[in-house]
Amino acid sequence: MEIFIAQLISGIALGSIYVLLVTGFNLMLLVAKIIQFAYPQIVVISMYTCWGVLQLTDNKFLVILAGITVSIILSILSEPIFRKITSTQGVDINASFIASMGMAMIIMDVMSHSINYGFPVAFPPEWIGGNLLSFGLITVSKGQLYALMGGIIAVLIFFYLLYRTNQGRFFRAIAENRYAACLVGIPIIKTSIFSYFIVGVLGGITAILFSMLIGSASPWLGEFVALKMLAVSIVAGLGNLKGGLFCGLILGILEAMAMGYISGSWSNAIAFVVMLVIVLIKPQGLFGSRI
Amino acid sequence: MKKKNNILKIEHLSVTYGPIKAVKKVNLEVSQGEYVSLIGANGAGKTSLLKAILGIEKAEEGNILFLGEDISRKATDKIVSLGLCLIPEGHIIFSSMTVLENLQLGAYHNPSGFEENLQRVFTYFPILKKRSSQIAGTLSGGEQQMLSMGRALMSKPKLILVDEPSLGLAPKTVTEIFDILGELNREGYSILLAEQNAKKALESSHRCYVMKTGEVAITGFSSELIDDPQIRQAYLGGS
């Protein structure tokens, strides 16, 4: 039972990271009409930023600020590139996928060549926090608990913004029917740029929570997470925000359970087998695609 | 003969799609409070003209003056904020949102008068009040057309462009929609209506432009055109 609770906590924490990633990805897909495959890389480089600032100062506020700022800047910097290649009709998957993949590779290369000699970075113990609970080999750290709470709060706030505020309604309007959004006078490009900003904020928050959860970062982490992000969003149904919320959480819990009861090294294989089966049965995703 | 103020004045407007000229040097005017219709066969350029006014299609040449200001190079959101709106053909709505959310989106440029406008829209379309928390995609075709009109009215427009409101609707609903357009006009809204149903359009409007392959072929008072043998032959089925 203790194992179950410990794994459930880390599962929900991991799941909420997936939810944040998938939601940012879906928002880009729906509002900016691009496949932002480099989004997890932006998150990882924000983690690196947090790590870098942690070498200089203990001020957690500054660390958080730096992480979020870098994520916002990178996200907004990518906007002019994507605007050039997106068509006004629908999503040009080919062009934006290639562009964002290139962006992801560049970020990865920068990290593997220039930061910490390309070795993975480990976050200091005061960032992760000590162990709260431990049952034999299984422990729950303070960082995991922060990630859990932070993840749930971030997801709740973000979905509240999307579904209960005017700005969220404008995003959903553009996502659903660009022509109708244009007719009611929503400034499409301005709103789209704002979505890059919001996704940047979301990426920064994700980076902070993720670093607390796993306590390290490596140049290859982004690509690894990107594959899962893409898989979750396809399994849930591309562009389906509520579907992404559900499937992201389930994947996190599933992985944590596999790690606790079977073997850590098999958790990815199990997750992808389950997703493969789902996609075979429901090619449009569990909740239906929205693009 | 008219000394009224122009709300809309179009001069030598052309719109092209690649090699195809959809609108060729069209001149058109709508006065304050006037109800003008635009008739012509499918592909005559009516929709292209309306889209060009709203900045959705680019005007290749010519000017579009709205309340004296040239809007032909402005972005659609700017044009909408000036008080122009288009009720598009085929009831384009946000079908996964509720009726109320659709109306809220219509008020994008006019958030201050929201409650007052909402009540007014509900008096024109009582059915929308009844369905306000329902998902818009579950409405019937006629109700969706009304929602599309209601959403446009939420922006408190000075001139309403209407594109084929009768398309694909039952005759009874079409009559209802035209009644509402007439009522809106009597309350002071200026209307520019593009419609294939020439009889309905001529019966309801003050003045009419007949478009043919991108050009204005005939123009005149609707009450006179409706008796014109040439028009009767070409657009009213010779009846």
PDB file of C-alpha atoms in Angstrom, chain A:
ATOM      1  CA  MET A   1       0.000   0.000   0.000  1.00  0.00           C
ATOM      2  CA  GLU A   2       2.863   2.366   0.845  1.00  0.00           C
ATOM      3  CA  ILE A   3       4.402   1.666  -2.534  1.00  0.00           C
ATOM      4  CA  PHE A   4       1.090   2.395  -4.174  1.00  0.00           C
ATOM      5  CA  ILE A   5       0.740   5.768  -2.450  1.00  0.00           C
ATOM      6  CA  ALA A   6       4.320   6.765  -3.165  1.00  0.00           C
ATOM      7  CA  GLN A   7       3.986   5.808  -6.815  1.00  0.00           C
ATOM      8  CA  LEU A   8       0.628   7.528  -7.076  1.00  0.00           C
ATOM      9  CA  ILE A   9       2.180  10.771  -5.811  1.00  0.00           C
ATOM     10  CA  SER A  10       5.072  10.643  -8.229  1.00  0.00           C
ATOM     11  CA  GLY A  11       2.730   9.455 -10.979  1.00  0.00           C
ATOM     12  CA  ILE A  12       0.381  12.403 -10.598  1.00  0.00           C
ATOM     13  CA  ALA A  13       3.358  14.764 -10.376  1.00  0.00           C
ATOM     14  CA  LEU A  14       4.852  13.342 -13.581  1.00  0.00           C
ATOM     15  CA  GLY A  15       1.387  13.298 -15.161  1.00  0.00           C
ATOM     16  CA  SER A  16       0.814  16.968 -14.444  1.00  0.00           C
ATOM     17  CA  ILE A  17       4.144  17.735 -16.157  1.00  0.00           C
ATOM     18  CA  TYR A  18       2.888  15.838 -19.207  1.00  0.00           C
ATOM     19  CA  VAL A  19      -0.406  17.714 -19.026  1.00  0.00           C
ATOM     20  CA  LEU A  20       1.402  21.067 -18.999  1.00  0.00           C
ATOM     21  CA  LEU A  21       3.559  20.015 -21.939  1.00  0.00           C
ATOM     22  CA  VAL A  22       0.679  18.635 -23.964  1.00  0.00           C
ATOM     23  CA  THR A  23      -1.484  21.681 -23.233  1.00  0.00           C
ATOM     24  CA  GLY A  24       1.226  24.069 -24.410  1.00  0.00           C
ATOM     25  CA  PHE A  25       1.768  21.946 -27.491  1.00  0.00           C
ATOM     26  CA  ASN A  26      -1.966  21.822 -28.217  1.00  0.00           C
ATOM     27  CA  LEU A  27      -2.349  25.550 -27.720  1.00  0.00           C
ATOM     28  CA  MET A  28       0.365  26.171 -30.308  1.00  0.00           C
ATOM     29  CA  LEU A  29      -1.347  23.708 -32.607  1.00  0.00           C
ATOM     30  CA  LEU A  30      -4.776  25.279 -32.179  1.00  0.00           C
ATOM     31  CA  VAL A  31      -4.039  28.992 -32.046  1.00  0.00           C
ATOM     32  CA  ALA A  32      -0.731  29.474 -33.841  1.00  0.00           C
ATOM     33  CA  LYS A  33      -1.422  26.516 -36.159  1.00  0.00           C
ATOM     34  CA  ILE A  34       2.013  24.959 -35.798  1.00  0.00           C
ATOM     35  CA  ILE A  35       3.494  21.687 -34.575  1.00  0.00           C
ATOM     36  CA  GLN A  36       5.852  22.927 -31.854  1.00  0.00           C
ATOM     37  CA  PHE A  37       8.073  19.877 -31.479  1.00  0.00           C
ATOM     38  CA  ALA A  38      10.801  22.036 -29.909  1.00  0.00           C
ATOM     39  CA  TYR A  39       8.601  23.012 -26.975  1.00  0.00           C
ATOM     40  CA  PRO A  40      10.076  20.378 -24.587  1.00  0.00           C
ATOM     41  CA  GLN A  41      13.563  21.539 -25.603  1.00  0.00           C
ATOM     42  CA  ILE A  42      12.611  25.049 -24.570  1.00  0.00           C
ATOM     43  CA  VAL A  43      11.480  23.585 -21.256  1.00  0.00           C
ATOM     44  CA  VAL A  44      14.804  21.756 -20.841  1.00  0.00           C
ATOM     45  CA  ILE A  45      16.881  24.813 -21.624  1.00  0.00           C
ATOM     46  CA  SER A  46      14.852  26.680 -18.980  1.00  0.00           C
ATOM     47  CA  MET A  47      15.799  23.872 -16.591  1.00  0.00           C
ATOM     48  CA  TYR A  48      19.428  24.458 -17.528  1.00  0.00           C
ATOM     49  CA  THR A  49      18.906  28.150 -16.897  1.00  0.00           C
ATOM     50  CA  CYS A  50      17.538  27.416 -13.428  1.00  0.00           C
ATOM     51  CA  TRP A  51      20.510  25.179 -12.774  1.00  0.00           C
ATOM     52  CA  GLY A  52      22.909  27.873 -13.981  1.00  0.00           C
ATOM     53  CA  VAL A  53      21.365  30.540 -11.801  1.00  0.00           C
ATOM     54  CA  LEU A  54      21.410  28.151  -8.853  1.00  0.00           C
ATOM     55  CA  GLN A  55      25.212  28.013  -9.174  1.00  0.00           C
ATOM     56  CA  LEU A  56      25.297  31.761  -8.633  1.00  0.00           C
ATOM     57  CA  THR A  57      22.623  32.406  -6.069  1.00  0.00           C
ATOM     58  CA  ASP A  58      20.385  30.709  -3.539  1.00  0.00           C
ATOM     59  CA  ASN A  59      17.554  33.115  -4.183  1.00  0.00           C
ATOM     60  CA  LYS A  60      14.760  30.794  -5.385  1.00  0.00           C
ATOM     61  CA  PHE A  61      12.681  33.683  -6.626  1.00  0.00           C
ATOM     62  CA  LEU A  62      15.481  34.750  -8.985  1.00  0.00           C
ATOM     63  CA  VAL A  63      15.873  31.187 -10.221  1.00  0.00           C
ATOM     64  CA  ILE A  64      12.192  30.873 -11.006  1.00  0.00           C
ATOM     65  CA  LEU A  65      12.157  34.265 -12.697  1.00  0.00           C
ATOM     66  CA  ALA A  66      15.165  33.396 -14.857  1.00  0.00           C
ATOM     67  CA  GLY A  67      13.682  30.053 -15.908  1.00  0.00           C
ATOM     68  CA  ILE A  68      10.376  31.563 -16.922  1.00  0.00           C
ATOM     69  CA  THR A  69      12.008  34.520 -18.691  1.00  0.00           C
ATOM     70  CA  VAL A  70      14.221  32.328 -20.863  1.00  0.00           C
ATOM     71  CA  SER A  71      11.275  30.173 -21.820  1.00  0.00           C
ATOM     72  CA  ILE A  72       9.178  33.210 -22.778  1.00  0.00           C
ATOM     73  CA  ILE A  73      12.011  34.732 -24.816  1.00  0.00           C
ATOM     74  CA  LEU A  74      12.700  31.522 -26.741  1.00  0.00           C
ATOM     75  CA  SER A  75       9.032  30.932 -27.399  1.00  0.00           C
ATOM     76  CA  ILE A  76       8.478  34.451 -28.712  1.00  0.00           C
ATOM     77  CA  LEU A  77      11.696  34.367 -30.753  1.00  0.00           C
ATOM     78  CA  SER A  78      10.368  31.363 -32.636  1.00  0.00           C
ATOM     79  CA  GLU A  79       7.201  33.227 -33.627  1.00  0.00           C
ATOM     80  CA  PRO A  80       8.514  35.146 -36.690  1.00  0.00           C
ATOM     81  CA  ILE A  81      10.010  31.953 -38.115  1.00  0.00           C
ATOM     82  CA  PHE A  82       6.772  30.066 -37.735  1.00  0.00           C
ATOM     83  CA  ARG A  83       4.657  32.940 -39.017  1.00  0.00           C
ATOM     84  CA  LYS A  84       6.612  32.853 -42.276  1.00  0.00           C
ATOM     85  CA  ILE A  85       5.817  29.205 -42.878  1.00  0.00           C
ATOM     86  CA  THR A  86       2.275  28.841 -41.594  1.00  0.00           C
ATOM     87  CA  SER A  87      -0.448  29.143 -44.143  1.00  0.00           C
ATOM     88  CA  THR A  88      -3.639  30.956 -43.326  1.00  0.00           C
ATOM     89  CA  GLN A  89      -5.605  27.798 -44.023  1.00  0.00           C
ATOM     90  CA  GLY A  90      -5.252  24.979 -41.540  1.00  0.00           C
ATOM     91  CA  VAL A  91      -2.006  23.585 -40.192  1.00  0.00           C
ATOM     92  CA  ASP A  92       0.946  23.036 -42.471  1.00  0.00           C
ATOM     93  CA  ILE A  93       2.263  20.035 -40.585  1.00  0.00           C
ATOM     94  CA  ASN A  94       5.242  19.408 -42.855  1.00  0.00           C
ATOM     95  CA  ALA A  95       6.789  22.863 -42.706  1.00  0.00           C
ATOM     96  CA  SER A  96       6.275  23.577 -39.023  1.00  0.00           C
ATOM     97  CA  PHE A  97       7.300  20.073 -38.001  1.00  0.00           C
ATOM     98  CA  ILE A  98      10.611  20.316 -39.860  1.00  0.00           C
ATOM     99  CA  ALA A  99      11.257  23.832 -38.580  1.00  0.00           C
ATOM    100  CA  SER A 100      10.536  22.954 -34.973  1.00  0.00           C
ATOM    101  CA  MET A 101      12.545  19.745 -35.206  1.00  0.00           C
ATOM    102  CA  GLY A 102      15.478  21.782 -36.470  1.00  0.00           C
ATOM    103  CA  MET A 103      14.994  24.194 -33.613  1.00  0.00           C
ATOM    104  CA  ALA A 104      14.954  21.287 -31.155  1.00  0.00           C
ATOM    105  CA  MET A 105      18.201  19.903 -32.574  1.00  0.00           C
ATOM    106  CA  ILE A 106      19.940  23.260 -32.374  1.00  0.00           C
ATOM    107  CA  ILE A 107      18.929  23.666 -28.733  1.00  0.00           C
ATOM    108  CA  MET A 108      20.050  20.125 -27.993  1.00  0.00           C
ATOM    109  CA  ASP A 109      23.414  20.688 -29.675  1.00  0.00           C
ATOM    110  CA  VAL A 110      23.972  23.894 -27.755  1.00  0.00           C
ATOM    111  CA  MET A 111      23.319  22.043 -24.510  1.00  0.00           C
ATOM    112  CA  SER A 112      25.459  19.032 -25.364  1.00  0.00           C
ATOM    113  CA  HIS A 113      28.423  21.130 -26.541  1.00  0.00           C
ATOM    114  CA  SER A 114      28.531  24.204 -24.429  1.00  0.00           C
ATOM    115  CA  ILE A 115      26.917  23.579 -21.087  1.00  0.00           C
ATOM    116  CA  ASN A 116      28.628  21.569 -18.356  1.00  0.00           C
ATOM    117  CA  TYR A 117      30.830  19.854 -21.011  1.00  0.00           C
ATOM    118  CA  GLY A 118      27.706  18.125 -22.298  1.00  0.00           C
ATOM    119  CA  PHE A 119      27.236  16.127 -19.102  1.00  0.00           C
ATOM    120  CA  PRO A 120      23.823  15.985 -17.440  1.00  0.00           C
ATOM    121  CA  VAL A 121      23.362  18.574 -14.745  1.00  0.00           C
ATOM    122  CA  ALA A 122      22.203  17.716 -11.235  1.00  0.00           C
ATOM    123  CA  PHE A 123      20.182  20.149  -9.184  1.00  0.00           C
ATOM    124  CA  PRO A 124      21.463  20.874  -5.676  1.00  0.00           C
ATOM    125  CA  PRO A 125      19.700  19.203  -2.740  1.00  0.00           C
ATOM    126  CA  GLU A 126      18.286  22.496  -1.450  1.00  0.00           C
ATOM    127  CA  TRP A 127      16.345  22.805  -4.698  1.00  0.00           C
ATOM    128  CA  ILE A 128      14.925  19.289  -4.583  1.00  0.00           C
ATOM    129  CA  GLY A 129      14.452  19.141  -0.823  1.00  0.00           C
ATOM    130  CA  GLY A 130      15.038  16.181   1.433  1.00  0.00           C
ATOM    131  CA  ASN A 131      13.003  13.009   1.672  1.00  0.00           C
ATOM    132  CA  LEU A 132       9.571  13.301   3.179  1.00  0.00           C
ATOM    133  CA  LEU A 133       8.615   9.659   3.269  1.00  0.00           C
ATOM    134  CA  SER A 134      10.582   6.558   2.626  1.00  0.00           C
ATOM    135  CA  PHE A 135       9.538   2.945   2.440  1.00  0.00           C
ATOM    136  CA  GLY A 136      12.543   0.800   1.863  1.00  0.00           C
ATOM    137  CA  LEU A 137      13.874   1.673  -1.553  1.00  0.00           C
ATOM    138  CA  ILE A 138      10.962   3.925  -2.441  1.00  0.00           C
ATOM    139  CA  THR A 139      11.061   7.507  -1.320  1.00  0.00           C
ATOM    140  CA  VAL A 140       8.981  10.617  -1.802  1.00  0.00           C
ATOM    141  CA  SER A 141      11.029  13.799  -1.837  1.00  0.00           C
ATOM    142  CA  LYS A 142       9.886  17.307  -1.016  1.00  0.00           C
ATOM    143  CA  GLY A 143      10.578  18.225  -4.632  1.00  0.00           C
ATOM    144  CA  GLN A 144       8.137  15.576  -5.812  1.00  0.00           C
ATOM    145  CA  LEU A 145       5.490  16.951  -3.515  1.00  0.00           C
ATOM    146  CA  TYR A 146       6.142  20.515  -4.724  1.00  0.00           C
ATOM    147  CA  ALA A 147       5.932  19.306  -8.305  1.00  0.00           C
ATOM    148  CA  LEU A 148       2.693  17.518  -7.513  1.00  0.00           C
ATOM    149  CA  MET A 149       1.055  20.528  -5.907  1.00  0.00           C
ATOM    150  CA  GLY A 150       2.547  23.020  -8.335  1.00  0.00           C
ATOM    151  CA  GLY A 151       1.506  20.880 -11.285  1.00  0.00           C
ATOM    152  CA  ILE A 152      -2.073  20.540 -10.113  1.00  0.00           C
ATOM    153  CA  ILE A 153      -2.345  24.254  -9.344  1.00  0.00           C
ATOM    154  CA  ALA A 154      -0.777  25.252 -12.673  1.00  0.00           C
ATOM    155  CA  VAL A 155      -3.102  22.956 -14.610  1.00  0.00           C
ATOM    156  CA  LEU A 156      -6.147  24.227 -12.719  1.00  0.00           C
ATOM    157  CA  ILE A 157      -5.231  27.880 -13.233  1.00  0.00           C
ATOM    158  CA  PHE A 158      -4.440  27.345 -16.864  1.00  0.00           C
ATOM    159  CA  PHE A 159      -7.679  25.522 -17.640  1.00  0.00           C
ATOM    160  CA  TYR A 160      -9.579  28.176 -15.713  1.00  0.00           C
ATOM    161  CA  LEU A 161      -7.959  30.849 -17.903  1.00  0.00           C
ATOM    162  CA  LEU A 162      -8.794  28.929 -21.058  1.00  0.00           C
ATOM    163  CA  TYR A 163     -12.394  28.169 -20.258  1.00  0.00           C
ATOM    164  CA  ARG A 164     -13.543  30.987 -17.987  1.00  0.00           C
ATOM    165  CA  THR A 165     -11.856  34.179 -19.152  1.00  0.00           C
ATOM    166  CA  ASN A 166     -12.243  36.369 -22.216  1.00  0.00           C
ATOM    167  CA  GLN A 167      -8.682  35.826 -23.388  1.00  0.00           C
ATOM    168  CA  GLY A 168      -9.153  32.068 -23.127  1.00  0.00           C
ATOM    169  CA  ARG A 169     -12.347  32.356 -25.113  1.00  0.00           C
ATOM    170  CA  PHE A 170     -10.487  34.256 -27.852  1.00  0.00           C
ATOM    171  CA  PHE A 171      -7.910  31.473 -28.012  1.00  0.00           C
ATOM    172  CA  ARG A 172     -10.627  28.854 -28.272  1.00  0.00           C
ATOM    173  CA  ALA A 173     -12.467  30.912 -30.874  1.00  0.00           C
ATOM    174  CA  ILE A 174      -9.404  31.069 -33.129  1.00  0.00           C
ATOM    175  CA  ALA A 175      -8.771  27.385 -32.496  1.00  0.00           C
ATOM    176  CA  GLU A 176     -12.260  26.410 -33.458  1.00  0.00           C
ATOM    177  CA  ASN A 177     -13.016  28.621 -36.415  1.00  0.00           C
ATOM    178  CA  ARG A 178     -10.415  31.036 -37.664  1.00  0.00           C
ATOM    179  CA  TYR A 179     -12.757  32.603 -40.197  1.00  0.00           C
ATOM    180  CA  ALA A 180     -15.496  33.265 -37.665  1.00  0.00           C
ATOM    181  CA  ALA A 181     -12.900  34.630 -35.219  1.00  0.00           C
ATOM    182  CA  CYS A 182     -11.744  36.987 -37.935  1.00  0.00           C
ATOM    183  CA  LEU A 183     -15.345  38.081 -38.601  1.00  0.00           C
ATOM    184  CA  VAL A 184     -16.033  39.040 -34.994  1.00  0.00           C
ATOM    185  CA  GLY A 185     -12.897  41.152 -35.166  1.00  0.00           C
ATOM    186  CA  ILE A 186     -10.405  39.190 -33.076  1.00  0.00           C
ATOM    187  CA  PRO A 187      -6.912  40.300 -34.158  1.00  0.00           C
ATOM    188  CA  ILE A 188      -5.602  36.929 -35.258  1.00  0.00           C
ATOM    189  CA  ILE A 189      -1.867  37.695 -35.442  1.00  0.00           C
ATOM    190  CA  LYS A 190      -1.788  39.640 -32.180  1.00  0.00           C
ATOM    191  CA  THR A 191      -3.680  36.891 -30.356  1.00  0.00           C
ATOM    192  CA  SER A 192      -1.421  34.300 -31.914  1.00  0.00           C
ATOM    193  CA  ILE A 193       1.704  36.131 -30.687  1.00  0.00           C
ATOM    194  CA  PHE A 194       0.113  36.304 -27.255  1.00  0.00           C
ATOM    195  CA  SER A 195      -0.311  32.535 -27.353  1.00  0.00           C
ATOM    196  CA  TYR A 196       3.457  32.192 -27.822  1.00  0.00           C
ATOM    197  CA  PHE A 197       3.890  34.304 -24.703  1.00  0.00           C
ATOM    198  CA  ILE A 198       1.447  32.214 -22.684  1.00  0.00           C
ATOM    199  CA  VAL A 199       3.062  29.001 -23.857  1.00  0.00           C
ATOM    200  CA  GLY A 200       6.413  30.496 -22.848  1.00  0.00           C
ATOM    201  CA  VAL A 201       5.124  31.145 -19.322  1.00  0.00           C
ATOM    202  CA  LEU A 202       3.721  27.646 -19.200  1.00  0.00           C
ATOM    203  CA  GLY A 203       7.050  26.217 -20.394  1.00  0.00           C
ATOM    204  CA  GLY A 204       8.934  28.052 -17.664  1.00  0.00           C
ATOM    205  CA  ILE A 205       6.611  26.775 -14.960  1.00  0.00           C
ATOM    206  CA  THR A 206       6.898  23.278 -16.373  1.00  0.00           C
ATOM    207  CA  ALA A 207      10.697  23.540 -16.296  1.00  0.00           C
ATOM    208  CA  ILE A 208      10.729  24.514 -12.627  1.00  0.00           C
ATOM    209  CA  LEU A 209       8.352  21.762 -11.584  1.00  0.00           C
ATOM    210  CA  PHE A 210      10.115  19.201 -13.741  1.00  0.00           C
ATOM    211  CA  SER A 211      13.506  20.035 -12.258  1.00  0.00           C
ATOM    212  CA  MET A 212      12.085  19.665  -8.741  1.00  0.00           C
ATOM    213  CA  LEU A 213      10.558  16.337  -9.700  1.00  0.00           C
ATOM    214  CA  ILE A 214      13.498  14.611 -11.366  1.00  0.00           C
ATOM    215  CA  GLY A 215      16.361  16.638  -9.923  1.00  0.00           C
ATOM    216  CA  SER A 216      18.476  16.592 -13.064  1.00  0.00           C
ATOM    217  CA  ALA A 217      18.485  17.532 -16.714  1.00  0.00           C
ATOM    218  CA  SER A 218      20.385  16.320 -19.733  1.00  0.00           C
ATOM    219  CA  PRO A 219      20.694  17.462 -23.347  1.00  0.00           C
ATOM    220  CA  TRP A 220      18.676  14.412 -24.453  1.00  0.00           C
ATOM    221  CA  LEU A 221      15.848  14.892 -22.004  1.00  0.00           C
ATOM    222  CA  GLY A 222      13.928  17.225 -24.319  1.00  0.00           C
ATOM    223  CA  GLU A 223      13.771  14.844 -27.225  1.00  0.00           C
ATOM    224  CA  PHE A 224      12.726  12.020 -24.959  1.00  0.00           C
ATOM    225  CA  VAL A 225       9.934  14.073 -23.447  1.00  0.00           C
ATOM    226  CA  ALA A 226       8.942  15.447 -26.863  1.00  0.00           C
ATOM    227  CA  LEU A 227       8.178  11.946 -28.099  1.00  0.00           C
ATOM    228  CA  LYS A 228       5.911  11.350 -25.116  1.00  0.00           C
ATOM    229  CA  MET A 229       4.254  14.725 -25.514  1.00  0.00           C
ATOM    230  CA  LEU A 230       3.528  13.976 -29.160  1.00  0.00           C
ATOM    231  CA  ALA A 231       2.316  10.470 -28.336  1.00  0.00           C
ATOM    232  CA  VAL A 232      -0.010  11.705 -25.577  1.00  0.00           C
ATOM    233  CA  SER A 233      -1.493  14.395 -27.766  1.00  0.00           C
ATOM    234  CA  ILE A 234      -2.116  11.921 -30.589  1.00  0.00           C
ATOM    235  CA  VAL A 235      -3.592   9.315 -28.231  1.00  0.00           C
ATOM    236  CA  ALA A 236      -5.853  11.951 -26.678  1.00  0.00           C
ATOM    237  CA  GLY A 237      -6.730  13.422 -30.075  1.00  0.00           C
ATOM    238  CA  LEU A 238      -4.648  16.213 -31.600  1.00  0.00           C
ATOM    239  CA  GLY A 239      -5.682  19.604 -30.310  1.00  0.00           C
ATOM    240  CA  ASN A 240      -8.062  18.170 -27.737  1.00  0.00           C
ATOM    241  CA  LEU A 241      -7.285  20.106 -24.535  1.00  0.00           C
ATOM    242  CA  LYS A 242      -9.488  18.121 -22.179  1.00  0.00           C
ATOM    243  CA  GLY A 243      -8.318  14.860 -23.724  1.00  0.00           C
ATOM    244  CA  GLY A 244      -4.712  15.911 -23.156  1.00  0.00           C
ATOM    245  CA  LEU A 245      -5.482  16.630 -19.513  1.00  0.00           C
ATOM    246  CA  PHE A 246      -6.856  13.137 -18.995  1.00  0.00           C
ATOM    247  CA  CYS A 247      -4.285  11.206 -21.022  1.00  0.00           C
ATOM    248  CA  GLY A 248      -1.294  13.119 -19.640  1.00  0.00           C
ATOM    249  CA  LEU A 249      -2.292  12.284 -16.074  1.00  0.00           C
ATOM    250  CA  ILE A 250      -2.992   8.648 -16.918  1.00  0.00           C
ATOM    251  CA  LEU A 251       0.374   8.247 -18.656  1.00  0.00           C
ATOM    252  CA  GLY A 252       2.200   9.678 -15.644  1.00  0.00           C
ATOM    253  CA  ILE A 253       0.426   7.339 -13.243  1.00  0.00           C
ATOM    254  CA  LEU A 254       0.851   4.350 -15.545  1.00  0.00           C
ATOM    255  CA  GLU A 255       4.583   4.960 -15.832  1.00  0.00           C
ATOM    256  CA  ALA A 256       5.017   5.408 -12.095  1.00  0.00           C
ATOM    257  CA  MET A 257       3.100   2.202 -11.385  1.00  0.00           C
ATOM    258  CA  ALA A 258       5.161   0.277 -13.914  1.00  0.00           C
ATOM    259  CA  MET A 259       8.266   1.677 -12.259  1.00  0.00           C
ATOM    260  CA  GLY A 260       7.097   0.649  -8.792  1.00  0.00           C
ATOM    261  CA  TYR A 261       5.702  -2.790  -9.513  1.00  0.00           C
ATOM    262  CA  ILE A 262       7.476  -4.104 -12.587  1.00  0.00           C
ATOM    263  CA  SER A 263      10.762  -2.453 -13.419  1.00  0.00           C
ATOM    264  CA  GLY A 264      11.807   1.122 -14.042  1.00  0.00           C
ATOM    265  CA  SER A 265      13.550   0.270 -17.263  1.00  0.00           C
ATOM    266  CA  TRP A 266      10.345  -1.137 -18.765  1.00  0.00           C
ATOM    267  CA  SER A 267       8.099   1.826 -17.969  1.00  0.00           C
ATOM    268  CA  ASN A 268       8.643   3.516 -21.340  1.00  0.00           C
ATOM    269  CA  ALA A 269       8.110   0.364 -23.334  1.00  0.00           C
ATOM    270  CA  ILE A 270       4.891  -0.345 -21.446  1.00  0.00           C
ATOM    271  CA  ALA A 271       3.622   3.207 -21.936  1.00  0.00           C
ATOM    272  CA  PHE A 272       4.288   3.094 -25.665  1.00  0.00           C
ATOM    273  CA  VAL A 273       2.717  -0.360 -26.106  1.00  0.00           C
ATOM    274  CA  VAL A 274      -0.464   0.893 -24.430  1.00  0.00           C
ATOM    275  CA  MET A 275      -0.484   3.968 -26.644  1.00  0.00           C
ATOM    276  CA  LEU A 276       0.139   1.896 -29.759  1.00  0.00           C
ATOM    277  CA  VAL A 277      -2.863  -0.294 -28.942  1.00  0.00           C
ATOM    278  CA  ILE A 278      -5.061   2.758 -28.406  1.00  0.00           C
ATOM    279  CA  VAL A 279      -4.009   4.378 -31.668  1.00  0.00           C
ATOM    280  CA  LEU A 280      -4.697   1.112 -33.520  1.00  0.00           C
ATOM    281  CA  ILE A 281      -8.201   0.957 -32.074  1.00  0.00           C
ATOM    282  CA  LYS A 282      -8.970   4.677 -32.254  1.00  0.00           C
ATOM    283  CA  PRO A 283      -6.827   6.410 -34.903  1.00  0.00           C
ATOM    284  CA  GLN A 284      -8.480   9.786 -34.150  1.00  0.00           C
ATOM    285  CA  GLY A 285      -7.462   9.525 -30.519  1.00  0.00           C
ATOM    286  CA  LEU A 286      -9.510   8.655 -27.451  1.00  0.00           C
ATOM    287  CA  PHE A 287     -11.309  11.997 -27.370  1.00  0.00           C
ATOM    288  CA  GLY A 288     -11.236  12.902 -31.047  1.00  0.00           C
ATOM    289  CA  SER A 289      -8.929  15.194 -32.973  1.00  0.00           C
ATOM    290  CA  ARG A 290      -9.774  18.911 -33.101  1.00  0.00           C
ATOM    291  CA  ILE A 291      -7.804  20.000 -36.124  1.00  0.00           C
TER     292      ILE A 291
END
